[in-house]
């Protein structure tokens, strides 16, 4: 029995008088502790897939089975999610944003040490009392990552979390993501349109084409990855070619 | 020196000081009839006298009591209804045409009917304040709740919060600035409508004090009453603004 199975997942949107297939039958087995990166062109359905896994949208057909149990609204996947924008609550301090997944009545003192630990891990130990508007884009996204990790989810969903950042912040956060992934032993499921990023981060790259899986490419490279090495270039070509075929 | 000049320019005191000076100079030079516009000294004298004999405190308290009751009731009704309407949209659909009709009726126009139905006691004055303050509080609260960024609600959904907690932890805090703006506007409206009500039917309050002074041809007391109303209104507004800033600065740490 696999850890997380996505079985014949379909999603149709009603657009005026026609139905649009965002996902047309996704079958995917996800191994525990993997860093799965989903790439695809705009409109390929990658974000829709992630939103269904996060419980933000309901699939039209198909099932998500986690540890042998079918997930639904009553039994959602144990996820933490980072969106493309940080989406921090502007009226809460950085520390309280990180602790947002906990009910206010549960935010007892022992959670303060949890938040402090996360802030330290993210290099933001000085900013616990800062408000979101005082942070740079990269810092805010780190807080969003801390929020996703604070409730200790088994699966971390990342919806193009570095898409809005500049090159250098993006590279720095990619390295941090790898570090957190290697330290935490959680399963990461990330969506990106940047193939280089997918290869630098993922243990497996899934290529989506018009709502279907075009290719599933294991990346057997050690971290940190050298993008100039032959294997990296060969994998890059393979992913790009799968994407090209997807046209 | 430069610093002091800048301070003066930023203080907003130039216009009132200039007007006060013209008023004082004109009164002393006899540029106008002292009955039409009594001198500042005379207005200050009547202010001091009415404090000494306790009249002013009595009227101020009567007006403030009506504000507290009317505005308190109005804000409670408007906020509760806005919350209910946002929680249960069909209620708003049903109420909207009626509210839209009522919103365009100037509260002062219903004074004769209020007196007819409720007499000249406290009830019509309180109802008038409710009518005048309900809409700014209700509309702002409703708008604030509606304007909550759906992306923030999604964050709460991802972390497993159900509807009630989404409302309590995300929608309501995000609507607080708008709710406070509505309350501030409502407070200003309550003050204006109250004085109008007291001008028509009352035996106490600042509006009554002004009307009584008019009948006794005491323009100095009329002016004094106007200044007290303006000062009290501004004081309440500043107080509210201060509390609002203090609250927002602290953050709404749920």
Short mmCIF file of N, CA and C in Angstrom, two decimals, chain B residues 38-193:
data_model
loop_
_atom_site.label_atom_id
_atom_site.label_comp_id
_atom_site.label_asym_id
_atom_site.label_seq_id
_atom_site.Cartn_x
_atom_site.Cartn_y
_atom_site.Cartn_z
N UNK B 38 -21.53 89.09 19.66
CA UNK B 38 -20.92 89.59 20.90
C UNK B 38 -19.41 89.34 20.93
N UNK B 39 -18.73 90.10 21.78
CA UNK B 39 -17.27 89.99 21.81
C UNK B 39 -16.84 88.66 22.46
N UNK B 40 -15.59 88.22 22.17
CA UNK B 40 -15.09 86.98 22.79
C UNK B 40 -15.15 87.06 24.32
N UNK B 41 -14.85 88.25 24.85
CA UNK B 41 -14.85 88.39 26.32
C UNK B 41 -16.23 88.06 26.88
N UNK B 42 -17.29 88.55 26.17
CA UNK B 42 -18.64 88.34 26.66
C UNK B 42 -19.00 86.84 26.61
N UNK B 43 -18.57 86.18 25.54
CA UNK B 43 -18.85 84.75 25.40
C UNK B 43 -18.13 83.98 26.50
N UNK B 44 -16.88 84.38 26.77
CA UNK B 44 -16.11 83.71 27.83
C UNK B 44 -16.78 83.96 29.18
N UNK B 45 -17.26 85.18 29.40
CA UNK B 45 -17.94 85.50 30.66
C UNK B 45 -19.15 84.59 30.86
N UNK B 46 -19.96 84.44 29.78
CA UNK B 46 -21.17 83.62 29.95
C UNK B 46 -20.78 82.15 30.13
N UNK B 47 -19.64 81.74 29.56
CA UNK B 47 -19.14 80.37 29.74
C UNK B 47 -18.79 80.15 31.22
N UNK B 48 -18.02 81.10 31.77
CA UNK B 48 -17.59 80.98 33.17
C UNK B 48 -18.81 81.00 34.08
N UNK B 49 -19.75 81.93 33.80
CA UNK B 49 -20.94 82.06 34.65
C UNK B 49 -21.77 80.78 34.64
N UNK B 50 -21.96 80.20 33.43
CA UNK B 50 -22.81 79.00 33.37
C UNK B 50 -22.12 77.78 34.00
N UNK B 51 -20.79 77.81 34.06
CA UNK B 51 -20.10 76.74 34.79
C UNK B 51 -20.30 76.95 36.28
N UNK B 52 -20.17 78.23 36.68
CA UNK B 52 -20.30 78.53 38.12
C UNK B 52 -21.69 78.17 38.65
N UNK B 53 -22.72 78.47 37.86
CA UNK B 53 -24.06 78.14 38.38
C UNK B 53 -24.50 76.70 38.00
N UNK B 54 -23.62 75.96 37.38
CA UNK B 54 -23.87 74.53 37.13
C UNK B 54 -24.77 74.24 35.94
N UNK B 55 -25.21 75.29 35.24
CA UNK B 55 -26.14 75.10 34.11
C UNK B 55 -25.48 74.31 32.97
N UNK B 56 -24.25 74.73 32.65
CA UNK B 56 -23.57 74.11 31.51
C UNK B 56 -23.35 72.62 31.74
N UNK B 57 -22.86 72.28 32.93
CA UNK B 57 -22.61 70.86 33.23
C UNK B 57 -23.89 70.05 33.08
N UNK B 58 -25.00 70.66 33.56
CA UNK B 58 -26.29 69.96 33.50
C UNK B 58 -26.66 69.65 32.04
N UNK B 59 -26.52 70.67 31.19
CA UNK B 59 -26.90 70.48 29.78
C UNK B 59 -25.94 69.55 29.05
N UNK B 60 -24.65 69.72 29.35
CA UNK B 60 -23.65 68.85 28.70
C UNK B 60 -23.93 67.40 29.07
N UNK B 61 -24.18 67.16 30.34
CA UNK B 61 -24.41 65.79 30.78
C UNK B 61 -25.67 65.20 30.13
N UNK B 62 -26.74 66.06 30.05
CA UNK B 62 -27.99 65.58 29.43
C UNK B 62 -27.72 65.16 27.99
N UNK B 63 -26.94 65.99 27.28
CA UNK B 63 -26.63 65.65 25.87
C UNK B 63 -25.77 64.40 25.78
N UNK B 64 -24.73 64.35 26.64
CA UNK B 64 -23.83 63.19 26.59
C UNK B 64 -24.57 61.89 26.91
N UNK B 65 -25.50 61.99 27.86
CA UNK B 65 -26.26 60.79 28.25
C UNK B 65 -27.05 60.26 27.04
N UNK B 66 -27.63 61.20 26.30
CA UNK B 66 -28.39 60.78 25.10
C UNK B 66 -27.46 60.17 24.05
N UNK B 67 -26.28 60.77 23.91
CA UNK B 67 -25.30 60.24 22.94
C UNK B 67 -24.92 58.81 23.33
N UNK B 68 -24.61 58.64 24.62
CA UNK B 68 -24.16 57.31 25.08
C UNK B 68 -25.24 56.27 24.79
N UNK B 69 -26.49 56.63 25.17
CA UNK B 69 -27.58 55.67 24.97
C UNK B 69 -27.85 55.45 23.50
N UNK B 70 -28.03 56.55 22.76
CA UNK B 70 -28.42 56.44 21.34
C UNK B 70 -27.34 55.80 20.50
N UNK B 71 -26.11 56.29 20.67
CA UNK B 71 -25.02 55.77 19.86
C UNK B 71 -24.68 54.33 20.25
N UNK B 72 -24.73 54.07 21.56
CA UNK B 72 -24.46 52.70 22.03
C UNK B 72 -25.45 51.72 21.44
N UNK B 73 -26.75 52.09 21.51
CA UNK B 73 -27.78 51.21 20.95
C UNK B 73 -27.62 51.04 19.45
N UNK B 74 -27.39 52.19 18.78
CA UNK B 74 -27.28 52.16 17.33
C UNK B 74 -26.10 51.30 16.88
N UNK B 75 -24.95 51.50 17.54
CA UNK B 75 -23.76 50.74 17.15
C UNK B 75 -23.99 49.25 17.39
N UNK B 76 -24.65 48.92 18.52
CA UNK B 76 -24.89 47.49 18.81
C UNK B 76 -25.79 46.88 17.73
N UNK B 77 -26.87 47.60 17.39
CA UNK B 77 -27.80 47.06 16.39
C UNK B 77 -27.10 46.94 15.03
N UNK B 78 -26.42 48.03 14.64
CA UNK B 78 -25.79 48.05 13.30
C UNK B 78 -24.71 46.98 13.18
N UNK B 79 -23.87 46.83 14.21
CA UNK B 79 -22.79 45.84 14.13
C UNK B 79 -23.36 44.42 14.12
N UNK B 80 -24.37 44.19 14.99
CA UNK B 80 -24.95 42.84 15.03
C UNK B 80 -25.58 42.50 13.68
N UNK B 81 -26.30 43.48 13.12
CA UNK B 81 -26.98 43.22 11.85
C UNK B 81 -25.96 43.00 10.71
N UNK B 82 -24.88 43.79 10.74
CA UNK B 82 -23.84 43.62 9.71
C UNK B 82 -23.22 42.22 9.82
N UNK B 83 -22.98 41.78 11.04
CA UNK B 83 -22.39 40.44 11.23
C UNK B 83 -23.36 39.37 10.75
N UNK B 84 -24.64 39.54 11.13
CA UNK B 84 -25.66 38.57 10.71
C UNK B 84 -25.77 38.52 9.19
N UNK B 85 -25.79 39.72 8.57
CA UNK B 85 -25.95 39.78 7.11
C UNK B 85 -24.75 39.15 6.40
N UNK B 86 -23.55 39.34 6.96
CA UNK B 86 -22.38 38.76 6.29
C UNK B 86 -22.34 37.25 6.51
N UNK B 87 -22.86 36.83 7.65
CA UNK B 87 -22.89 35.40 7.96
C UNK B 87 -23.95 34.68 7.15
N UNK B 88 -25.07 35.38 6.95
CA UNK B 88 -26.23 34.78 6.29
C UNK B 88 -26.71 35.72 5.18
N UNK B 89 -26.07 35.69 4.00
CA UNK B 89 -26.35 36.66 2.93
C UNK B 89 -27.82 36.78 2.51
N UNK B 90 -28.64 35.70 2.55
CA UNK B 90 -30.04 35.91 2.16
C UNK B 90 -30.75 36.97 3.01
N UNK B 91 -30.30 37.13 4.25
CA UNK B 91 -30.90 38.15 5.11
C UNK B 91 -30.66 39.54 4.52
N UNK B 92 -29.45 39.75 4.01
CA UNK B 92 -29.12 41.05 3.41
C UNK B 92 -29.96 41.28 2.15
N UNK B 93 -30.13 40.21 1.37
CA UNK B 93 -30.94 40.31 0.14
C UNK B 93 -32.34 40.80 0.51
N UNK B 94 -32.89 40.24 1.59
CA UNK B 94 -34.24 40.63 2.02
C UNK B 94 -34.27 42.06 2.57
N UNK B 95 -33.22 42.42 3.29
CA UNK B 95 -33.23 43.74 3.97
C UNK B 95 -32.82 44.89 3.05
N UNK B 96 -32.05 44.57 2.01
CA UNK B 96 -31.41 45.63 1.22
C UNK B 96 -32.37 46.69 0.67
N UNK B 97 -33.49 46.30 0.01
CA UNK B 97 -34.36 47.35 -0.53
C UNK B 97 -34.91 48.27 0.57
N UNK B 98 -35.29 47.69 1.70
CA UNK B 98 -35.84 48.49 2.80
C UNK B 98 -34.77 49.43 3.35
N UNK B 99 -33.58 48.88 3.55
CA UNK B 99 -32.50 49.70 4.10
C UNK B 99 -32.12 50.81 3.13
N UNK B 100 -32.12 50.46 1.85
CA UNK B 100 -31.77 51.45 0.82
C UNK B 100 -32.78 52.60 0.83
N UNK B 101 -34.06 52.27 1.04
CA UNK B 101 -35.11 53.30 1.11
C UNK B 101 -34.89 54.17 2.36
N UNK B 102 -34.69 53.51 3.49
CA UNK B 102 -34.55 54.25 4.75
C UNK B 102 -33.29 55.12 4.77
N UNK B 103 -32.25 54.63 4.07
CA UNK B 103 -30.96 55.33 4.10
C UNK B 103 -31.06 56.74 3.53
N UNK B 104 -31.99 56.93 2.60
CA UNK B 104 -32.08 58.22 1.94
C UNK B 104 -33.02 59.20 2.63
N UNK B 105 -33.63 58.77 3.72
CA UNK B 105 -34.52 59.68 4.44
C UNK B 105 -33.71 60.46 5.48
N UNK B 106 -33.70 61.81 5.38
CA UNK B 106 -32.97 62.56 6.41
C UNK B 106 -33.64 62.35 7.77
N UNK B 107 -32.89 61.97 8.77
CA UNK B 107 -33.51 61.68 10.09
C UNK B 107 -34.35 62.84 10.62
N UNK B 108 -33.91 64.08 10.31
CA UNK B 108 -34.65 65.24 10.84
C UNK B 108 -36.09 65.27 10.32
N UNK B 109 -36.30 64.70 9.12
CA UNK B 109 -37.63 64.78 8.53
C UNK B 109 -38.64 63.93 9.29
N UNK B 110 -38.18 62.99 10.08
CA UNK B 110 -39.14 62.14 10.80
C UNK B 110 -39.40 62.65 12.22
N UNK B 111 -38.80 63.79 12.59
CA UNK B 111 -38.99 64.31 13.95
C UNK B 111 -40.48 64.50 14.28
N UNK B 112 -41.28 65.12 13.38
CA UNK B 112 -42.71 65.30 13.74
C UNK B 112 -43.40 63.97 14.04
N UNK B 113 -43.10 62.95 13.26
CA UNK B 113 -43.75 61.65 13.49
C UNK B 113 -43.27 61.04 14.80
N UNK B 114 -41.96 61.20 15.08
CA UNK B 114 -41.41 60.64 16.32
C UNK B 114 -42.06 61.29 17.53
N UNK B 115 -42.29 62.62 17.44
CA UNK B 115 -42.92 63.33 18.57
C UNK B 115 -44.37 62.86 18.71
N UNK B 116 -45.02 62.66 17.54
CA UNK B 116 -46.41 62.20 17.55
C UNK B 116 -46.53 60.82 18.20
N UNK B 117 -45.58 59.95 17.88
CA UNK B 117 -45.66 58.57 18.38
C UNK B 117 -45.11 58.41 19.80
N UNK B 118 -44.03 59.13 20.08
CA UNK B 118 -43.33 58.89 21.36
C UNK B 118 -43.37 60.07 22.32
N UNK B 119 -44.06 61.15 21.96
CA UNK B 119 -44.12 62.31 22.83
C UNK B 119 -42.82 63.10 22.78
N UNK B 120 -42.64 63.97 23.78
CA UNK B 120 -41.43 64.82 23.74
C UNK B 120 -40.41 64.36 24.78
N UNK B 121 -40.52 63.13 25.22
CA UNK B 121 -39.57 62.58 26.20
C UNK B 121 -38.24 62.22 25.56
N UNK B 122 -37.58 61.29 26.16
CA UNK B 122 -36.24 60.90 25.71
C UNK B 122 -36.30 60.03 24.44
N UNK B 123 -37.38 59.24 24.33
CA UNK B 123 -37.44 58.24 23.24
C UNK B 123 -37.20 58.83 21.85
N UNK B 124 -37.92 59.91 21.45
CA UNK B 124 -37.68 60.39 20.08
C UNK B 124 -36.25 60.84 19.84
N UNK B 125 -35.62 61.39 20.87
CA UNK B 125 -34.23 61.87 20.69
C UNK B 125 -33.29 60.70 20.49
N UNK B 126 -33.50 59.66 21.31
CA UNK B 126 -32.64 58.46 21.18
C UNK B 126 -32.86 57.82 19.80
N UNK B 127 -34.14 57.72 19.40
CA UNK B 127 -34.44 57.10 18.10
C UNK B 127 -33.82 57.91 16.97
N UNK B 128 -33.87 59.22 17.11
CA UNK B 128 -33.27 60.08 16.08
C UNK B 128 -31.76 59.81 15.95
N UNK B 129 -31.10 59.66 17.09
CA UNK B 129 -29.65 59.36 17.05
C UNK B 129 -29.43 58.01 16.38
N UNK B 130 -30.29 57.05 16.72
CA UNK B 130 -30.14 55.71 16.11
C UNK B 130 -30.29 55.81 14.60
N UNK B 131 -31.32 56.56 14.16
CA UNK B 131 -31.55 56.69 12.71
C UNK B 131 -30.36 57.37 12.02
N UNK B 132 -29.79 58.37 12.71
CA UNK B 132 -28.71 59.13 12.08
C UNK B 132 -27.40 58.36 12.05
N UNK B 133 -27.19 57.46 13.02
CA UNK B 133 -25.87 56.82 13.13
C UNK B 133 -25.86 55.38 12.62
N UNK B 134 -27.02 54.80 12.43
CA UNK B 134 -27.08 53.38 12.05
C UNK B 134 -26.34 53.11 10.74
N UNK B 135 -26.62 53.91 9.72
CA UNK B 135 -26.11 53.58 8.38
C UNK B 135 -24.60 53.66 8.23
N UNK B 136 -23.96 54.74 8.73
CA UNK B 136 -22.49 54.72 8.59
C UNK B 136 -21.85 53.54 9.29
N UNK B 137 -22.38 53.18 10.47
CA UNK B 137 -21.78 52.05 11.21
C UNK B 137 -22.06 50.75 10.46
N UNK B 138 -23.31 50.56 10.04
CA UNK B 138 -23.71 49.32 9.37
C UNK B 138 -22.97 49.14 8.04
N UNK B 139 -23.00 50.20 7.22
CA UNK B 139 -22.41 50.08 5.87
C UNK B 139 -20.91 49.82 5.95
N UNK B 140 -20.22 50.54 6.84
CA UNK B 140 -18.77 50.36 6.95
C UNK B 140 -18.42 48.97 7.47
N UNK B 141 -19.19 48.51 8.46
CA UNK B 141 -18.91 47.17 9.02
C UNK B 141 -19.13 46.11 7.93
N UNK B 142 -20.23 46.25 7.23
CA UNK B 142 -20.55 45.27 6.18
C UNK B 142 -19.48 45.27 5.08
N UNK B 143 -19.08 46.49 4.69
CA UNK B 143 -18.07 46.61 3.64
C UNK B 143 -16.74 46.01 4.10
N UNK B 144 -16.39 46.30 5.34
CA UNK B 144 -15.14 45.77 5.89
C UNK B 144 -15.13 44.25 5.88
N UNK B 145 -16.25 43.66 6.25
CA UNK B 145 -16.33 42.19 6.27
C UNK B 145 -16.28 41.64 4.85
N UNK B 146 -17.00 42.31 3.95
CA UNK B 146 -17.03 41.85 2.55
C UNK B 146 -15.66 41.98 1.88
N UNK B 147 -14.90 43.00 2.29
CA UNK B 147 -13.63 43.28 1.62
C UNK B 147 -12.49 42.39 2.09
N UNK B 148 -12.76 41.49 3.01
CA UNK B 148 -11.69 40.63 3.51
C UNK B 148 -11.06 39.87 2.33
N UNK B 149 -9.75 39.87 2.28
CA UNK B 149 -9.04 39.23 1.18
C UNK B 149 -9.31 37.72 1.19
N UNK B 150 -9.95 37.19 0.14
CA UNK B 150 -10.25 35.74 0.12
C UNK B 150 -8.99 34.87 0.23
N UNK B 151 -7.84 35.43 -0.16
CA UNK B 151 -6.60 34.67 -0.05
C UNK B 151 -6.25 34.39 1.41
N UNK B 152 -6.61 35.33 2.28
CA UNK B 152 -6.33 35.11 3.71
C UNK B 152 -7.28 34.05 4.28
N UNK B 153 -8.51 34.05 3.75
CA UNK B 153 -9.47 33.03 4.21
C UNK B 153 -8.97 31.64 3.77
N UNK B 154 -8.35 31.59 2.58
CA UNK B 154 -7.79 30.31 2.11
C UNK B 154 -6.70 29.81 3.05
N UNK B 155 -5.91 30.75 3.58
CA UNK B 155 -4.85 30.36 4.52
C UNK B 155 -5.49 29.66 5.73
N UNK B 156 -6.57 30.26 6.24
CA UNK B 156 -7.25 29.66 7.39
C UNK B 156 -7.83 28.29 7.02
N UNK B 157 -8.35 28.18 5.80
CA UNK B 157 -8.92 26.89 5.36
C UNK B 157 -7.84 25.82 5.32
N UNK B 158 -6.68 26.18 4.74
CA UNK B 158 -5.59 25.20 4.64
C UNK B 158 -5.20 24.68 6.02
N UNK B 159 -5.22 25.58 7.02
CA UNK B 159 -4.81 25.14 8.35
C UNK B 159 -5.97 24.58 9.17
N UNK B 160 -7.04 24.24 8.48
CA UNK B 160 -8.10 23.45 9.10
C UNK B 160 -9.13 24.23 9.89
N UNK B 161 -9.13 25.56 9.76
CA UNK B 161 -10.13 26.33 10.50
C UNK B 161 -11.48 26.26 9.81
N UNK B 162 -12.52 25.98 10.58
CA UNK B 162 -13.88 25.93 10.03
C UNK B 162 -14.44 27.36 10.00
N UNK B 163 -15.68 27.47 9.51
CA UNK B 163 -16.25 28.79 9.21
C UNK B 163 -16.20 29.78 10.39
N UNK B 164 -16.58 29.29 11.57
CA UNK B 164 -16.65 30.21 12.72
C UNK B 164 -15.27 30.77 13.05
N UNK B 165 -14.25 29.89 13.04
CA UNK B 165 -12.90 30.35 13.36
C UNK B 165 -12.32 31.21 12.23
N UNK B 166 -12.71 30.90 10.99
CA UNK B 166 -12.26 31.75 9.88
C UNK B 166 -12.79 33.17 10.09
N UNK B 167 -14.04 33.24 10.53
CA UNK B 167 -14.67 34.53 10.77
C UNK B 167 -13.98 35.26 11.92
N UNK B 168 -13.77 34.52 13.01
CA UNK B 168 -13.21 35.12 14.23
C UNK B 168 -11.74 35.50 14.06
N UNK B 169 -10.99 34.67 13.37
CA UNK B 169 -9.53 34.88 13.32
C UNK B 169 -9.06 35.66 12.10
N UNK B 170 -9.89 35.68 11.04
CA UNK B 170 -9.42 36.36 9.82
C UNK B 170 -10.38 37.48 9.39
N UNK B 171 -11.64 37.14 9.19
CA UNK B 171 -12.57 38.12 8.60
C UNK B 171 -12.78 39.31 9.54
N UNK B 172 -13.08 39.01 10.80
CA UNK B 172 -13.37 40.10 11.74
C UNK B 172 -12.15 41.01 11.97
N UNK B 173 -10.98 40.44 12.28
CA UNK B 173 -9.82 41.34 12.46
C UNK B 173 -9.51 42.17 11.22
N UNK B 174 -9.73 41.60 10.03
CA UNK B 174 -9.41 42.38 8.83
C UNK B 174 -10.43 43.49 8.63
N UNK B 175 -11.63 43.33 9.22
CA UNK B 175 -12.68 44.35 9.06
C UNK B 175 -12.59 45.44 10.13
N UNK B 176 -11.74 45.24 11.14
CA UNK B 176 -11.70 46.18 12.27
C UNK B 176 -11.45 47.64 11.85
N UNK B 177 -10.47 47.93 10.97
CA UNK B 177 -10.27 49.33 10.61
C UNK B 177 -11.54 49.96 10.00
N UNK B 178 -12.22 49.19 9.16
CA UNK B 178 -13.43 49.71 8.53
C UNK B 178 -14.55 49.90 9.56
N UNK B 179 -14.65 48.96 10.49
CA UNK B 179 -15.67 49.06 11.55
C UNK B 179 -15.41 50.30 12.40
N UNK B 180 -14.14 50.53 12.73
CA UNK B 180 -13.80 51.69 13.57
C UNK B 180 -14.08 53.00 12.82
N UNK B 181 -13.82 53.01 11.51
CA UNK B 181 -14.13 54.21 10.72
C UNK B 181 -15.62 54.49 10.76
N UNK B 182 -16.43 53.44 10.62
CA UNK B 182 -17.88 53.59 10.68
C UNK B 182 -18.32 54.12 12.04
N UNK B 183 -17.73 53.59 13.09
CA UNK B 183 -18.10 54.05 14.44
C UNK B 183 -17.73 55.52 14.63
N UNK B 184 -16.58 55.89 14.07
CA UNK B 184 -16.13 57.28 14.21
C UNK B 184 -17.09 58.23 13.47
N UNK B 185 -17.45 57.83 12.26
CA UNK B 185 -18.41 58.64 11.49
C UNK B 185 -19.74 58.72 12.24
N UNK B 186 -20.17 57.57 12.75
CA UNK B 186 -21.45 57.49 13.46
C UNK B 186 -21.46 58.39 14.68
N UNK B 187 -20.33 58.43 15.38
CA UNK B 187 -20.24 59.27 16.58
C UNK B 187 -20.44 60.73 16.21
N UNK B 188 -19.82 61.14 15.09
CA UNK B 188 -19.99 62.52 14.63
C UNK B 188 -21.44 62.80 14.26
N UNK B 189 -22.06 61.87 13.56
CA UNK B 189 -23.46 62.04 13.15
C UNK B 189 -24.38 62.10 14.37
N UNK B 190 -24.07 61.32 15.40
CA UNK B 190 -24.94 61.27 16.57
C UNK B 190 -24.96 62.63 17.25
N UNK B 191 -23.83 63.28 17.29
CA UNK B 191 -23.73 64.59 17.92
C UNK B 191 -24.56 65.63 17.18
N UNK B 192 -24.45 65.58 15.84
CA UNK B 192 -25.20 66.55 15.03
C UNK B 192 -26.71 66.32 15.14
N UNK B 193 -27.12 65.06 15.07
CA UNK B 193 -28.56 64.80 15.11
C UNK B 193 -29.14 65.10 16.48
#
